[in-house]
Amino acid sequence: MEVEHESKREDDDRETLTIDPLSNQFANLNDLCFEFTSLQDLAFRGSWRSILDKIARARKLSLLQKPHEDLIYLAYSVLALTKLHRYTEAAEELHSMPDFDSPRYRYESHPEIYPNRCGSMVPFAIRWLNAEIPLKLGRRQESLDRLYVLLDFVRVRLRERESRGSELGFCVDVWRKREAFVVYSIASHHLSNKEFVVCLELIQGLVRQDSANAELLSRLGYVQVQVGDLEGAKSTFGEVERLMKEGNLGENEFRNLVGRNKALIYLIGKDYVSAVREYDECIERDPTDVVAINNKALCLMYLRDLSDSIKVLESALERVPTFALNETIVVNLCSMYELAYVNHSEIKRTLSNWIARVAPDDFDSSSTRV
Amino acid sequence: MSAAATQGSHSLAFRVMRLCKPSFQIANPLRVDPLDLFVGEDIFDDSAAAAQIPRLLQQNHLTKPSESDLTYRHRFELRNPSDAMGLSGLLMLPQSFGAIYLGETFCSYISINNSSSFEVRDITIKAEIQTEKQRILLLDTSKSPVETIRAGGRYDFIVEHDVKELGAHTLVCTALYNDGEGEKKYLPQFFKFIVANPLSVRTKVRAVKENTFLEACIENHTKSNLYMDQVEFEPTQNWSVKVLKADEHHSETNFKNREIFKPAVLIRAGGGTHNYLYQLISSTPGSTQVKIDGSNVLGKLQITWRTNLGEPGRLQTQQILGSPITHKEIELQIVEVPSVIVLERPFLVRINLTNQTDQKMGPFQVCLQGDPSEERAVMINGLQAVVLPQLEASSSTEFILNLIAIRLEVQKIAGIKVLDARDNKIYDTLPDLEIFVDSD
């Protein structure tokens, strides 16, 4: 709970006491933003429609008192609309902020609310969503252009902070993460468009900067596998394994990563039995490893065991629904149903009804093809 | 022989699914880092905020979702930054038959379902591929028929076939069975597909001086990018081959990462091309080519490619021909030239004259001929024509030509011809030879 805490800073000669949640050790997240934990809770549950309702209510009743709160709610609104495929509305929300760099959105323009704070209060996600939206509206090139511009923007900020020295350590890390995030977004678009050579180059560039990132290296391996460069992939996965051993990344997360990579190599070589064995070890370590579960099911199918492959996926949906309920798993299961049953509509409909009850708002229900 | 299907309803039905390799699912995940969403982008410029905010997050969220976390937060928050790439590692089954190309392997899951409410017995199942030219049997259970398929049950099998023909193919699945009422029934089902040509190869053979080069241009007609695993030229007996590659322009000094950073040769879908260059070295010195009806067989290209998840395909071209040699009747060849040639000092060149016909030919005259206005750098010293006697069929003779160079540095011995002594018909010209003329 909040505790009234008199500010003891030397330059405090203001008339009112400002409780700055960021320097108050007893503050909580709701001090940072109006009813933030409730927003977060809805987001975790995938209740994006409820989030939109909440935001609409807050705006209507003018419950948001500070400009940064408006921005955060705007960010959640755009994210929710995008997740619900309501792209035109998302674009309209963004239009209400014609210029992200306007002084309106800087702390120093509101010294009465944010004493001693300067900089942009725009959540970075807004800039990113602004870049992603055109593609959803069919304008792919515009999105790519905006993402590259955003990458420049991030790099300028990163250099500025790097040159300011060590007190900004955490801040520099955050901007570095943002830089990688934008490059990953660009790479994902190239991947969707099967522009694999560009994608490989982007990822290789990231690997040069961050060579100890096992997840990133594994993804490089996946692209190499997708493309058919099996020697390259084996080499990359070998590097991941070496990182794990040397770095003593003993956590299950990394053991499973290495295990899944091994399984993939077996799978490519058509040694489905060994792949299943590797996946089983992963599942035993972490029963929520849905990538292992899904891929194991596919291996069983390639081993002519359609019945068991269906069982594996059905059981995962039953056991760990919040992890397993994912569009790809549903598509795979429905493909298996179509093969296994002449009259598959009924069983697909049962699945579809269950999904309607359990799935988050942003789940793509067309994946059942019912 | 395709017997007519039994009329009436069938207890059994075939379900077929092409089983090419699965693909990685690629998504646009719309997942964010919470630090990018609920605070201003510049807030961490303040070191107090930088200390406080992660702590607040820590208090309120589990750092990693556990099995008891029954939320969909992984669809909202990034767990690992590279999650934003949308490549989770989830594989997806092929969603459509897709295109199939010559050189690939056709693989299919075939399930025979009993959708009736009665048991079905003694099922003889056959699967074969029929093309214009042939029928290939893939599966036949007639020697040991499947005893029974219960009501609602299935019998599954997987077939594979290397595609070696173009055009229409039909997968014919047949079942001969005793249904629930003991009646013998015959069910044929047909699944058609068309095999197309994945690549075209254009070759050019060039002779540059004594070297023969083969340039091969491969064009990709498929709908996916092709990873060129191997493109090898297999020469005939008379040739050996050397692959010529441009120097790698990515210098990865970090040896351990060499394989990770090696650029992949990927030919773009729908019309992309890639060129390969080979040098052919004749393995029989002296005589230049295999004379087979004026044609010149060099060898074949063996091509292996990979698509989706390493799915392989392989093809061989037909024999590649070099430029046909015109069959010369009379041939002039230089045998020996001195290693040092000095300006305005006569030098001797030994020349071979061959009669490749099956008749006596000659007498011959060897002289320098050409454009009179052009001042030659190398001229015949002394008598301007050498007369040579008749030559028997398929025989040769050598003679010496006395030459003199009147200009320095790189020059050519050119324009030396052999003619018939009586009617001045030109049989052959000595190929130009470059020499270096030293000063005194």
Coordinates of C-alpha atoms in Angstrom, one line a residue, chain B residues 10-14 110-116 118-127 139-157 173-180 182-189:
Chain B
H10 CA -18.4 -49.1 -49.8
S11 CA -17.5 -49.8 -46.2
L12 CA -14.0 -48.7 -46.9
A13 CA -12.5 -45.4 -48.2
F14 CA -9.0 -44.3 -48.9
I110 CA -2.5 -43.6 -47.1
S111 CA -5.2 -44.5 -44.7
I112 CA -7.9 -47.0 -45.5
N113 CA -10.9 -46.3 -43.2
N114 CA -13.8 -48.5 -42.3
S115 CA -16.6 -46.1 -41.8
S116 CA -19.3 -48.7 -41.7
F118 CA -19.4 -53.8 -39.5
E119 CA -16.1 -55.5 -39.5
V120 CA -14.5 -55.9 -42.9
R121 CA -12.3 -58.9 -43.6
D122 CA -9.5 -60.2 -46.0
I123 CA -8.5 -56.9 -47.4
T124 CA -6.0 -57.0 -50.3
I125 CA -4.6 -53.6 -50.7
K126 CA -2.6 -52.4 -53.7
A127 CA -1.0 -49.0 -54.4
L139 CA 2.5 -51.8 -52.2
D140 CA 0.7 -55.1 -52.5
T141 CA -0.7 -57.2 -49.7
S142 CA -2.1 -60.0 -51.9
K143 CA 0.4 -62.5 -50.5
S144 CA -0.7 -61.7 -46.9
P145 CA -4.0 -59.8 -46.9
V146 CA -5.0 -57.7 -44.0
E147 CA -7.2 -60.0 -41.9
T148 CA -9.6 -57.5 -40.5
I149 CA -10.4 -53.8 -40.1
R150 CA -13.0 -53.3 -37.3
A151 CA -15.9 -50.9 -37.6
G152 CA -14.5 -47.4 -37.3
G153 CA -10.9 -48.7 -37.7
R154 CA -8.1 -48.0 -40.0
Y155 CA -5.2 -49.5 -41.8
D156 CA -2.4 -47.1 -42.5
F157 CA 0.6 -47.2 -44.8
C173 CA -5.2 -47.3 -54.5
T174 CA -7.3 -50.4 -54.7
A175 CA -8.9 -52.6 -52.0
L176 CA -10.4 -56.0 -52.5
Y177 CA -12.4 -57.0 -49.4
N178 CA -15.2 -58.9 -47.9
D179 CA -17.7 -56.5 -46.3
G180 CA -19.9 -57.0 -43.3
G182 CA -19.6 -61.4 -46.7
E183 CA -19.9 -59.8 -50.1
K184 CA -16.7 -59.3 -52.0
K185 CA -16.2 -55.7 -53.0
Y186 CA -13.6 -53.9 -55.1
L187 CA -12.7 -50.3 -54.4
P188 CA -10.4 -48.4 -56.7
Q189 CA -9.5 -44.8 -55.9

